[in-house]
Coordinates of C-alpha atoms and ligand atoms in Angstrom, one line a residue:
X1 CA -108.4 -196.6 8.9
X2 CA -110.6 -195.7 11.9
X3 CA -112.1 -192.5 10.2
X4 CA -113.9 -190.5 13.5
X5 CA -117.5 -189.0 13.3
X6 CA -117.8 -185.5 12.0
X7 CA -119.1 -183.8 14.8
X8 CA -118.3 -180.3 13.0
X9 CA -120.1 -177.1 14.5
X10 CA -119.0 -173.7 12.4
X11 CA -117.1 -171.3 14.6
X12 CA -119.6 -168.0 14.7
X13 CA -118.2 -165.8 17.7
X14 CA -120.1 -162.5 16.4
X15 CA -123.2 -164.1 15.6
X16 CA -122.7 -163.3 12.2
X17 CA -125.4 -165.5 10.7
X18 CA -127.5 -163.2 10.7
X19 CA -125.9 -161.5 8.0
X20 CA -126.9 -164.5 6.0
X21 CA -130.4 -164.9 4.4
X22 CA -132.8 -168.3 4.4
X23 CA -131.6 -168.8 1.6
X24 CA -127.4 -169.0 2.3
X25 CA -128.3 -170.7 5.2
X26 CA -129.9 -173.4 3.2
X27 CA -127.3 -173.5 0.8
X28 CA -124.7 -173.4 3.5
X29 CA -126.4 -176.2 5.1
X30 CA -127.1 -178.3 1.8
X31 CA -123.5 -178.4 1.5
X32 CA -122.8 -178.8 5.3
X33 CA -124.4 -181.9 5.6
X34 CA -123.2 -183.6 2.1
X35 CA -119.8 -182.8 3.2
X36 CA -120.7 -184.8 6.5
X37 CA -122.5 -187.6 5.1
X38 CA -120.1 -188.2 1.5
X39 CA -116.7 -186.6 2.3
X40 CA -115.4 -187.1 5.5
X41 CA -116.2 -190.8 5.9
X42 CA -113.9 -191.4 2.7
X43 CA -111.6 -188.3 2.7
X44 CA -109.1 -189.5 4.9
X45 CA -108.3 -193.0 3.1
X46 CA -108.2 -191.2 -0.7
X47 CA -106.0 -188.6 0.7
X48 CA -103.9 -191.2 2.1
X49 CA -103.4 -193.5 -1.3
X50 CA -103.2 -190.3 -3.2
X51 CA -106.8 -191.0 -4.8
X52 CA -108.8 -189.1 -6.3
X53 CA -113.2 -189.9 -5.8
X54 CA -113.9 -189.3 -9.3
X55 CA -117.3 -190.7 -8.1
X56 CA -117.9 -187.0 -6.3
X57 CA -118.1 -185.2 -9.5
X58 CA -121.7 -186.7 -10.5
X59 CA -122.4 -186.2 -7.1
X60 CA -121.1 -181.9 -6.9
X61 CA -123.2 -181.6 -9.7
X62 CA -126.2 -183.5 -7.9
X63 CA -125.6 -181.0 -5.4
X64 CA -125.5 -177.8 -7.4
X65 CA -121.5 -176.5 -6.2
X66 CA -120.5 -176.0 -10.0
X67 CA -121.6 -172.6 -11.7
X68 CA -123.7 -171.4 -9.0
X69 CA -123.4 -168.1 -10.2
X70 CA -124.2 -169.0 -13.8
X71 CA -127.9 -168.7 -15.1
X72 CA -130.3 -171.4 -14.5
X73 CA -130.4 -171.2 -18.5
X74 CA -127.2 -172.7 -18.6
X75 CA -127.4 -175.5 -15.7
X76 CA -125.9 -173.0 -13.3
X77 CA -127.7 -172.1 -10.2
X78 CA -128.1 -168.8 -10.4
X79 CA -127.2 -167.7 -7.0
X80 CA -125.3 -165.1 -5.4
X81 CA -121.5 -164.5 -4.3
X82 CA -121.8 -165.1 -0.9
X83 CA -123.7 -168.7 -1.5
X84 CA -121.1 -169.7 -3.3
X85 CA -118.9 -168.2 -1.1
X86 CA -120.5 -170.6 1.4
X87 CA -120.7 -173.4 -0.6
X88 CA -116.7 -173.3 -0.8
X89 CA -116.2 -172.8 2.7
X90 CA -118.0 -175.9 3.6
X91 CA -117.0 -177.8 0.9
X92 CA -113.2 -176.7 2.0
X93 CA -114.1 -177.5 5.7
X94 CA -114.3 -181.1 4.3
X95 CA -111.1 -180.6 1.8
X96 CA -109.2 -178.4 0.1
X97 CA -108.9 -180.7 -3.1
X98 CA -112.9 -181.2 -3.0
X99 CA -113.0 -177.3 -2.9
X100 CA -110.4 -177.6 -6.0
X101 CA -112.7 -179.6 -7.7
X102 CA -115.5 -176.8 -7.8
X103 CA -113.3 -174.2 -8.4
X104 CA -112.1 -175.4 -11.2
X105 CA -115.1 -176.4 -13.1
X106 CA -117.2 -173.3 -11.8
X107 CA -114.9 -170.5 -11.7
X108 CA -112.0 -171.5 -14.2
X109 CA -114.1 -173.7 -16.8
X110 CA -117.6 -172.9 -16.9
X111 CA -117.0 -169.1 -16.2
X112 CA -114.8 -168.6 -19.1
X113 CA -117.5 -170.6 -21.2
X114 CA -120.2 -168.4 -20.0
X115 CA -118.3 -164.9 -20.3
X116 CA -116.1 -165.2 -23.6
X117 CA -117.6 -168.3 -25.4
X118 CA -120.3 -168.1 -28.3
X119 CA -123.8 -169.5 -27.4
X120 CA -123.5 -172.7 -29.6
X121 CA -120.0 -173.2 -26.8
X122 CA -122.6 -172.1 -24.1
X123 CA -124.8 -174.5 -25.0
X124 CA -122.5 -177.9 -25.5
X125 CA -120.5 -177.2 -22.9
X126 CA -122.5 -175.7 -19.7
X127 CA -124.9 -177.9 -18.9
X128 CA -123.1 -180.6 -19.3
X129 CA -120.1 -179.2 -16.4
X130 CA -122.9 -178.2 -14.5
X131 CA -124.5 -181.4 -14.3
X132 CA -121.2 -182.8 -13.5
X133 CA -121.7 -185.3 -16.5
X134 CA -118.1 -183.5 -18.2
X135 CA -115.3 -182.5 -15.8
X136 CA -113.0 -179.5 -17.0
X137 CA -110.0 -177.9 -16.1
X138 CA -107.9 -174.8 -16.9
X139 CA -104.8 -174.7 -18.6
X140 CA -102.6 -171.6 -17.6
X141 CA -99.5 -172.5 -16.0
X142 CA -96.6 -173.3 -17.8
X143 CA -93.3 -175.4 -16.7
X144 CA -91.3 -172.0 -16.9
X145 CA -94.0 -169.6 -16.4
X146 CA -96.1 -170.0 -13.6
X147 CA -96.0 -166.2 -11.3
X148 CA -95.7 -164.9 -14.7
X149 CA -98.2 -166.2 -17.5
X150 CA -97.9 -163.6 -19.7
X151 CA -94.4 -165.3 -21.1
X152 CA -96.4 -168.3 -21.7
X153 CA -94.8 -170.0 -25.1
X154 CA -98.1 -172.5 -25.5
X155 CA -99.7 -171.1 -28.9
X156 CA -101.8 -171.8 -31.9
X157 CA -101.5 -171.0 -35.4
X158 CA -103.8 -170.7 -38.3
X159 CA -104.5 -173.5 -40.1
X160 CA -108.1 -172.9 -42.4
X161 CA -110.8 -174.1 -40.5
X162 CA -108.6 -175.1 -37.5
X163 CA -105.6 -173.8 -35.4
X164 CA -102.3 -176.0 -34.9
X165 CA -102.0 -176.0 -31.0
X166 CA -98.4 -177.1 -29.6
X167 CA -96.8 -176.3 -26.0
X168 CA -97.4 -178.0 -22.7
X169 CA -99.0 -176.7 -19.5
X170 CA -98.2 -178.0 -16.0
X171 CA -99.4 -178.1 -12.2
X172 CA -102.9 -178.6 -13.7
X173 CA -105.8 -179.5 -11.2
X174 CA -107.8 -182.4 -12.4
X175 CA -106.5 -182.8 -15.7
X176 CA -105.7 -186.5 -15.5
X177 CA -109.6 -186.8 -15.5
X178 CA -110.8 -184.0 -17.6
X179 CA -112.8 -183.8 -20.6
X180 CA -112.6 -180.4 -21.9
X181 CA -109.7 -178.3 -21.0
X182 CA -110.0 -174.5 -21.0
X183 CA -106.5 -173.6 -22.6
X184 CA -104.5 -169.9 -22.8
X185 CA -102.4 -170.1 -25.8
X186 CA -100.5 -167.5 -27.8
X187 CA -101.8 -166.6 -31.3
X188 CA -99.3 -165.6 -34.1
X189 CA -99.4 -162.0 -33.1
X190 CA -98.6 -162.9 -29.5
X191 CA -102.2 -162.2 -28.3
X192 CA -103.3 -165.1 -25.2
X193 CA -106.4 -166.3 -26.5
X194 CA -108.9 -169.5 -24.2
X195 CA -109.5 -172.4 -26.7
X196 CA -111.5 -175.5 -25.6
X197 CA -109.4 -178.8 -26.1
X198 CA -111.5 -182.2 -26.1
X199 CA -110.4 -185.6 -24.9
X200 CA -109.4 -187.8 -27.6
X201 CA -107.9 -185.3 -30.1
X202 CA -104.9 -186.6 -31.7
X203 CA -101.7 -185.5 -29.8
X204 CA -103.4 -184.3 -26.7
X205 CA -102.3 -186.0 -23.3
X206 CA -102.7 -185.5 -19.4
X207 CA -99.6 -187.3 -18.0
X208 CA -100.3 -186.8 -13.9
X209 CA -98.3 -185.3 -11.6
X210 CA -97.6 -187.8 -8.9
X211 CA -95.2 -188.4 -5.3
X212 CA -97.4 -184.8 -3.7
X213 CA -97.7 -184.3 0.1
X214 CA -100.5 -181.7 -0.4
X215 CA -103.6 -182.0 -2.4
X216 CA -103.4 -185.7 -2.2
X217 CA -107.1 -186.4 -3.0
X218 CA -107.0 -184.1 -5.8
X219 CA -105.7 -185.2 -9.0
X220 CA -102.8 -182.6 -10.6
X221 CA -101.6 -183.4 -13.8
X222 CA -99.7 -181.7 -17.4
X223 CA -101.5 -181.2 -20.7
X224 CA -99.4 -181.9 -23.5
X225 CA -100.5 -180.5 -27.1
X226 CA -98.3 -181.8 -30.0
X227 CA -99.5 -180.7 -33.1
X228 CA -103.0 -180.8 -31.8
X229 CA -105.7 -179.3 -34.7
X230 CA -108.4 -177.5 -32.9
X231 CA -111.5 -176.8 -35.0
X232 CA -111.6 -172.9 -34.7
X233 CA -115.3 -172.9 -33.4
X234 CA -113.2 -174.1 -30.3
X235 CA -111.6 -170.4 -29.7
X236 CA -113.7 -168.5 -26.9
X237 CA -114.1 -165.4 -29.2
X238 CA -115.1 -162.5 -26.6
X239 CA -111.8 -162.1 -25.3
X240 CA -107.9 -161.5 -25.6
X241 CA -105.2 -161.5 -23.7
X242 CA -104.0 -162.1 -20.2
X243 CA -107.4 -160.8 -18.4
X244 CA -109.0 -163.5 -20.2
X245 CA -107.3 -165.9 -17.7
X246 CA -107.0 -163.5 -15.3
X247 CA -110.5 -163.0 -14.9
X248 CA -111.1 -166.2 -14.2
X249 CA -109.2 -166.2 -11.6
X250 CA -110.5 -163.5 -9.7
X251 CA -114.0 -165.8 -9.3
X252 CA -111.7 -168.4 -8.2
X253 CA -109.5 -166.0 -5.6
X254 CA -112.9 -165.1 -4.7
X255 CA -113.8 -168.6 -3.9
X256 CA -110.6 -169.7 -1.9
X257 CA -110.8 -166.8 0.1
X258 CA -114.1 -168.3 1.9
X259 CA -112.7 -172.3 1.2
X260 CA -109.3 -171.9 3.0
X261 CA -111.6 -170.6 5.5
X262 CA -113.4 -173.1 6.3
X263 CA -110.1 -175.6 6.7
X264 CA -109.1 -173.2 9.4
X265 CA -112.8 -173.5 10.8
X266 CA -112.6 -177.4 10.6
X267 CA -108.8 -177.7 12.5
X268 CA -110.2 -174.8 15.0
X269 CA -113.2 -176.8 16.0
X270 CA -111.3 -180.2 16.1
X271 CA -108.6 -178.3 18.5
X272 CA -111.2 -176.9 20.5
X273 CA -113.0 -180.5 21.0
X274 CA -109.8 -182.0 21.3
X275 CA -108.3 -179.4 23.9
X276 CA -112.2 -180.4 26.6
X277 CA -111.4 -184.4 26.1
X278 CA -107.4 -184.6 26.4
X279 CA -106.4 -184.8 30.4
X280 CA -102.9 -184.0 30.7
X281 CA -101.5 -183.3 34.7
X282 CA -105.4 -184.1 35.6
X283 CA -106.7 -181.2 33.6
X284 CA -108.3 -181.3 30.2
X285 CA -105.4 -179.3 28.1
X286 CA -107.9 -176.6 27.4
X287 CA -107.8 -175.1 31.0
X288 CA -104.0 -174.2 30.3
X289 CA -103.6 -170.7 29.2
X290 CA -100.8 -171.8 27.0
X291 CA -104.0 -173.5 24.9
X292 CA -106.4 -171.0 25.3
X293 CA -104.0 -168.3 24.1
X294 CA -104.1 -170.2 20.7
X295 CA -107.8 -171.2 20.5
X296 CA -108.3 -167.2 21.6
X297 CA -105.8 -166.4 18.6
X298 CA -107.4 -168.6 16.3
X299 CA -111.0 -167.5 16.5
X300 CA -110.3 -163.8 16.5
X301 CA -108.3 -164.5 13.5
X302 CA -111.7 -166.4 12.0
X303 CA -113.8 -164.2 13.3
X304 CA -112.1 -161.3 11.0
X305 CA -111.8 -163.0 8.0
X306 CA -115.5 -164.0 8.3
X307 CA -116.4 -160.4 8.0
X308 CA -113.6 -159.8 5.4
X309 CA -115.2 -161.9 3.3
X310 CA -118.8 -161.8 3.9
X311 CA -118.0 -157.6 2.8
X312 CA -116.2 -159.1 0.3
X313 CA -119.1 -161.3 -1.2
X314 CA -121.2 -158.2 -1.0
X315 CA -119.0 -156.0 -3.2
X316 CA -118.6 -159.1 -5.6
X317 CA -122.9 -159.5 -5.9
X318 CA -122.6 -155.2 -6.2
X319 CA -120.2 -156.0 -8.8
X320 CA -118.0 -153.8 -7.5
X321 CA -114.9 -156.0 -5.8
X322 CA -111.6 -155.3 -7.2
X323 CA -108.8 -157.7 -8.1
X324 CA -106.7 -156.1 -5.2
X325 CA -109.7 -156.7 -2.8
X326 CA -110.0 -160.5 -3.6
X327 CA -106.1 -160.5 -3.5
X328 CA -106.0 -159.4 0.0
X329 CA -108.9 -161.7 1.3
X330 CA -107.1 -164.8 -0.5
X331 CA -103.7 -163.9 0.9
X332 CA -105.5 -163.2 4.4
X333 CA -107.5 -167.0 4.4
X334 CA -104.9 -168.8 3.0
X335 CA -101.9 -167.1 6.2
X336 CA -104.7 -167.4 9.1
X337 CA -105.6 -170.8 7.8
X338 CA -102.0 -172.0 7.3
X339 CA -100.8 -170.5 10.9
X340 CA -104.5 -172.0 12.6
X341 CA -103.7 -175.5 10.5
X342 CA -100.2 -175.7 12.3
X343 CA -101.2 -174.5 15.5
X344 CA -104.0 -177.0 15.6
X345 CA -102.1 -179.6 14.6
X346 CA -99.6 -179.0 17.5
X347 CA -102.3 -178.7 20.2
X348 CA -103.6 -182.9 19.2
X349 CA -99.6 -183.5 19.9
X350 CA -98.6 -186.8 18.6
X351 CA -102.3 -187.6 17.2
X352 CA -101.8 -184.3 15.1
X353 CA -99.8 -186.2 13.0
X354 CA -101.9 -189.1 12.1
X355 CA -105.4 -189.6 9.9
X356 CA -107.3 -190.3 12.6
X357 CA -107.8 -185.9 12.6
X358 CA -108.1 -183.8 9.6
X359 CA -105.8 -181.1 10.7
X360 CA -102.4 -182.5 9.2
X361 CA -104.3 -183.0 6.2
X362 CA -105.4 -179.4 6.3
X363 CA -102.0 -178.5 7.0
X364 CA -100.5 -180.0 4.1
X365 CA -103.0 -179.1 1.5
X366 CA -103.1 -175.3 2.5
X367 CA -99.5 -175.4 1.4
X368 CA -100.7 -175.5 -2.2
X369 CA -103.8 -173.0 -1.8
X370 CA -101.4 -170.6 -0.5
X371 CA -99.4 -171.0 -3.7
X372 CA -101.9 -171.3 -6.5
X373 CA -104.1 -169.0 -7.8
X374 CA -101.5 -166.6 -7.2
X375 CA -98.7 -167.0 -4.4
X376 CA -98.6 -165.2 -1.2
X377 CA -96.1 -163.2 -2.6
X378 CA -97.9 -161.8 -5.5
X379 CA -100.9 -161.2 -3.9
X380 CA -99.2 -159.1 -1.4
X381 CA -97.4 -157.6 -4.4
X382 CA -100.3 -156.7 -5.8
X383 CA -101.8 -154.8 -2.2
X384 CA -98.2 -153.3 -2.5
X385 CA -98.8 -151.6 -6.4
X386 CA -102.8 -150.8 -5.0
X387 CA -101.7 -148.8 -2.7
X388 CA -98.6 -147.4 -3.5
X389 CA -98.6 -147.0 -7.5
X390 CA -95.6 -148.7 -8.1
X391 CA -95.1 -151.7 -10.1
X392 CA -93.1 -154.3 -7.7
X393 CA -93.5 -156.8 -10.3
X394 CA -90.6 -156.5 -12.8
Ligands
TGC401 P1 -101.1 -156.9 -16.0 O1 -100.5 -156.0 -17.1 O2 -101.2 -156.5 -14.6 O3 -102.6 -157.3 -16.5 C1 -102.9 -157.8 -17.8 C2 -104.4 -157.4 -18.1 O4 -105.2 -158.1 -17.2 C3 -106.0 -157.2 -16.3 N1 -106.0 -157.8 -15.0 C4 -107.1 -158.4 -14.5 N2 -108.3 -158.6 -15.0 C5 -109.2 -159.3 -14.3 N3 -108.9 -159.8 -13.1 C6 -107.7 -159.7 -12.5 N4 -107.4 -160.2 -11.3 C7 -106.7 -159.0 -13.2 N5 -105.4 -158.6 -13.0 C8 -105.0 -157.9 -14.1 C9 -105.2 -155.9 -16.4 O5 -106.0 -154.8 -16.1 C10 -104.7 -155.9 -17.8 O6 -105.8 -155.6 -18.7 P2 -105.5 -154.8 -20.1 O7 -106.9 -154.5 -20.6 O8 -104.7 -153.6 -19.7 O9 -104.7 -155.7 -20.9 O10 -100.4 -158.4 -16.2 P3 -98.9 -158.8 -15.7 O11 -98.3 -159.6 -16.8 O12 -98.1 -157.6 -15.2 O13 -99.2 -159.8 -14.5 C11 -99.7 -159.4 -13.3 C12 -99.8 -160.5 -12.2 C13 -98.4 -160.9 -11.8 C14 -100.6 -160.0 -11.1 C15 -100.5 -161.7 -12.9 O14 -99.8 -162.3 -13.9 C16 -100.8 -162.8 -11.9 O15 -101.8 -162.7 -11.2 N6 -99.9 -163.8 -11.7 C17 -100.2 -165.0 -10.9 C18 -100.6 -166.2 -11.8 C19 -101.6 -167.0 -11.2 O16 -102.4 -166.7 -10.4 N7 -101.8 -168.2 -11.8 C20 -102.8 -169.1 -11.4 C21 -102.9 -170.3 -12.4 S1 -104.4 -171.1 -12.2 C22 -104.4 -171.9 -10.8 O17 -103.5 -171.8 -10.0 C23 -105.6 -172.8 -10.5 S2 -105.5 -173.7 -9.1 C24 -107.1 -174.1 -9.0 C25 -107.5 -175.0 -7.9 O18 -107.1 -176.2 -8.0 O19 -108.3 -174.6 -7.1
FAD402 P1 -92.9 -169.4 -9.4 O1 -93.7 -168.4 -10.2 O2 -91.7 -170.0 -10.0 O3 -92.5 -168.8 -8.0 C1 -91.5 -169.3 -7.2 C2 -91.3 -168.3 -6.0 O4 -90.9 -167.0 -6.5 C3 -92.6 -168.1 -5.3 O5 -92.3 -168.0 -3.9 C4 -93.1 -166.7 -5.8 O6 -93.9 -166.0 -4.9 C5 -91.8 -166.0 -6.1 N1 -91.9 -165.0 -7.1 C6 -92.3 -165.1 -8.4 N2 -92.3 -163.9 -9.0 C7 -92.0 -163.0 -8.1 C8 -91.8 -161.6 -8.1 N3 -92.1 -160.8 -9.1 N4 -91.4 -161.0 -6.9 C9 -91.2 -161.7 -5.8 N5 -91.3 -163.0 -5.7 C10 -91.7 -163.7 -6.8 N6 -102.2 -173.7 -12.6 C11 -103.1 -173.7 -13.6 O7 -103.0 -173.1 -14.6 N7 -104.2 -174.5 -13.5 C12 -104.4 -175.3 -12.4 O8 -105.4 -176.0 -12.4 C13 -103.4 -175.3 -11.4 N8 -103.6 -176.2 -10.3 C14 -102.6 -176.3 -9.4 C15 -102.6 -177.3 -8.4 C16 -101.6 -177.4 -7.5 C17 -101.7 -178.5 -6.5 C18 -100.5 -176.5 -7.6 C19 -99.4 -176.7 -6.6 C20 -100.4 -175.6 -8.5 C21 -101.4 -175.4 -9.5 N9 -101.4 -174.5 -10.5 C22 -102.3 -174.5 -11.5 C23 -100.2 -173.7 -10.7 C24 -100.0 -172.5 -9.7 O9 -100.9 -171.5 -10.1 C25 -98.6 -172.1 -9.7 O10 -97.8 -173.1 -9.0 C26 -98.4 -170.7 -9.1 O11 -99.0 -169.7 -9.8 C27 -96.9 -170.4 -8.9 O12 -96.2 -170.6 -10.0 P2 -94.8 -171.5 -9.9 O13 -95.1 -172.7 -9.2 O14 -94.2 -171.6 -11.3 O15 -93.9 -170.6 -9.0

């Protein structure tokens, strides 16, 4: 497939770089141009035979995208919230399952690791994720409880040295390809505990998930425990119950909320380029108003969710961002980047619909960020209890 050159330049209508230091403008860069030179020359064609590049994990490591908020110590980078911010928005701008990828093993595998594990787990497993020489993923959902993990039925018993781990977890992003999995499993008092499972122990398997339109580069699997024994030094023992997991996902939130971004940047600036070439009734299509009305919408709609989450980033590095405040910036990326994706996609017309552009692709794999990591509905649910009290849950 004819795969065009990637001639992106980043939306910045209120010149707000210069809320960004040399140094996230460096990392932002860094990231920029490895998703220019490595990603979109190939994207296109993986997306297309439903591929995962399992060659880019050595290579996100190379790069520094996993852990970048965990200590040097550990093989993390040791940054702030708003470089990794950036680094997802860029790496996002490229895909969404790329972004997956380093959401994943940053936020939802090493995190965990680094904030509930022992330092003997800190030590075997960081450096290795970081380094991108072990790929992980994060077990939470289950086939009947995915909006609602606390009914999980996954769970562990006590066994002597080990646990007995049985149930199955489903929907879960690189798992076909994993070597540690970062599992939330019910103990016999019916507490959620995070256990580390390990490739290759007996009745442990990652059938995949296949026939997706969205995420299509990004491999989706189950893990299926039967009868697995777990040494108990594999338990993460600083924490129990559901905001074990649910911590985790708040770094993650945190994480989309800049990466759908940055899809909504990429099918902005491909409309934009598109809308000065294409001559329709002797015109290029950008000097209709019908066409500037949506390129207006779309980067006012950028423009405030780059300040959302640039405040956002700042709370997170003051540690003081809430849950509901990364819910709201999630929910906000993942709606302006969906509507911007569509809108985009309608302004290429009939080459909106092929490979040749990256905004269908967009399109489709927005479909999943704006349903995992918490739907659009229960992120707005959880605005809805923030502000008035009340539990719209249950
Ligand atoms: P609830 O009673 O509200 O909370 C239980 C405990 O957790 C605490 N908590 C949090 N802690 C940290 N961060 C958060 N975001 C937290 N939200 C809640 C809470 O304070 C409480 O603590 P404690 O000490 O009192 O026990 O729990 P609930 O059962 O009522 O559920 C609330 C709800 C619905 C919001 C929660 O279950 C939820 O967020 N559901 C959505 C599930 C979800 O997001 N799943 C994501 C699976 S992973 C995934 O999709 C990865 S995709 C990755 C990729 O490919 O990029
Ligand atoms: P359900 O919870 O069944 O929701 C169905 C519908 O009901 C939704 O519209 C929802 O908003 C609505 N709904 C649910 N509860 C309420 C309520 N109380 N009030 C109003 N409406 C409600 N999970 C992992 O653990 N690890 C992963 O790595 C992972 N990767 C994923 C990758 C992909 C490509 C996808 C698609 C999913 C992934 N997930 C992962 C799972 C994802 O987090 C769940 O799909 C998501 O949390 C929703 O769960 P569900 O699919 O069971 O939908």
């Amino acid at each position: 497939m004819a795969v065009r050159a990637d001639l992106f330049e980043s939306p910045d209508h209120y010149q707000l770089d210069e809320l960004l230091s040399e140094e996230h403008l460096m990392v932002r860069n860094a990231v920029r141009d490895y998703v220019k030179k490595e990603i979109s020359p190939i994207i296109e064609d993986y997306a297309q035979r439903a591929e995962f590049p399992i060659q880019i994990v050595k290579q996100l490591g190379d790069l520094g995208v996993f852990g970048p908020t965990v200590p040097t110590e550990y093989g993390g980078g040791g940054l702030d919230y708003i470089s990794y911010g950036l680094m997802m928005q860029e790496l996002e701008r490229g895909d969404s399952g790329v972004r997956s990828t380093a959401s994943v093993q940053g936020s939802l595998v090493m995190f965990p690791i680094y904030a509930y594990g022992n330092e003997a787990q800190k030590k075997k497993y960081l450096p290795k994720l970081a380094s991108g020489e072990w790929l992980g993923c994060f077990g939470l959902t289950e086939p009947d409880h995915g909006s609602n993990p606390s009914g999980m039925l996954t769970n562990i018993k006590d066994a002597g040295d080990h646990v007995i781990l049985n149930g199955a977890k489903m929907w879960i992003s690189n798992s076909p390809f994993a070597d540690i999995a970062v599992v939330w499993a019910k103990n016999e008092e019916g507490k959620i505990q995070g256990i580390i499972v390990e490739r290759g122990m007996e009745g442990f398997t990652t059938p995949t998930t296949h026939g997706k339109w969205s995420l299509r580069a990004s491999a989706t699997g189950e893990l299926v425990f039967d009868n697995v024994k777990v040494p108990k030094e594999n338990i993460l023992p600083n924490v129990i119950g559901l905001k074990g997991p649910l911590g985790c996902l708040s770094k993650a939130r945190y994480g989309i909320a800049w990466g759908a971004l940055g899809a909504a940047m990429d099918c902005y600036d491909t409309a934009l380029r598109y809308s000065k070439e294409r001559i329709q009734f002797d015109k290029p299509i950008g000097a209709f108003q019908l066409q500037q009305k949506k390129l207006a919408e779309m980067v006012t709609e950028i423009t405030k969710a780059q300040l959302m989450v640039w405040r956002l980033g700042v709370l997170m590095n003051e540690g003081r961002a809430t849950p509901a405040q990364i819910s709201m910036a999630k929910r906000n990326s993942c709606e302006i980047a969906t509507n911007i994706a569509r809108a985009a996609r309608q302004m290429l017309g009939g080459m909106g619909i092929t490979g040749e552009y990256s905004v269908m692709r967009h399109m489709m794999n927005l479909e999943s960020v704006i349903t995992y990591e918490g739907t659009h509905d229960i992120h707005l649910l959880i605005t809805g209890m923030e502000i008035t009290g009340f539990n719209a849950f249950k």
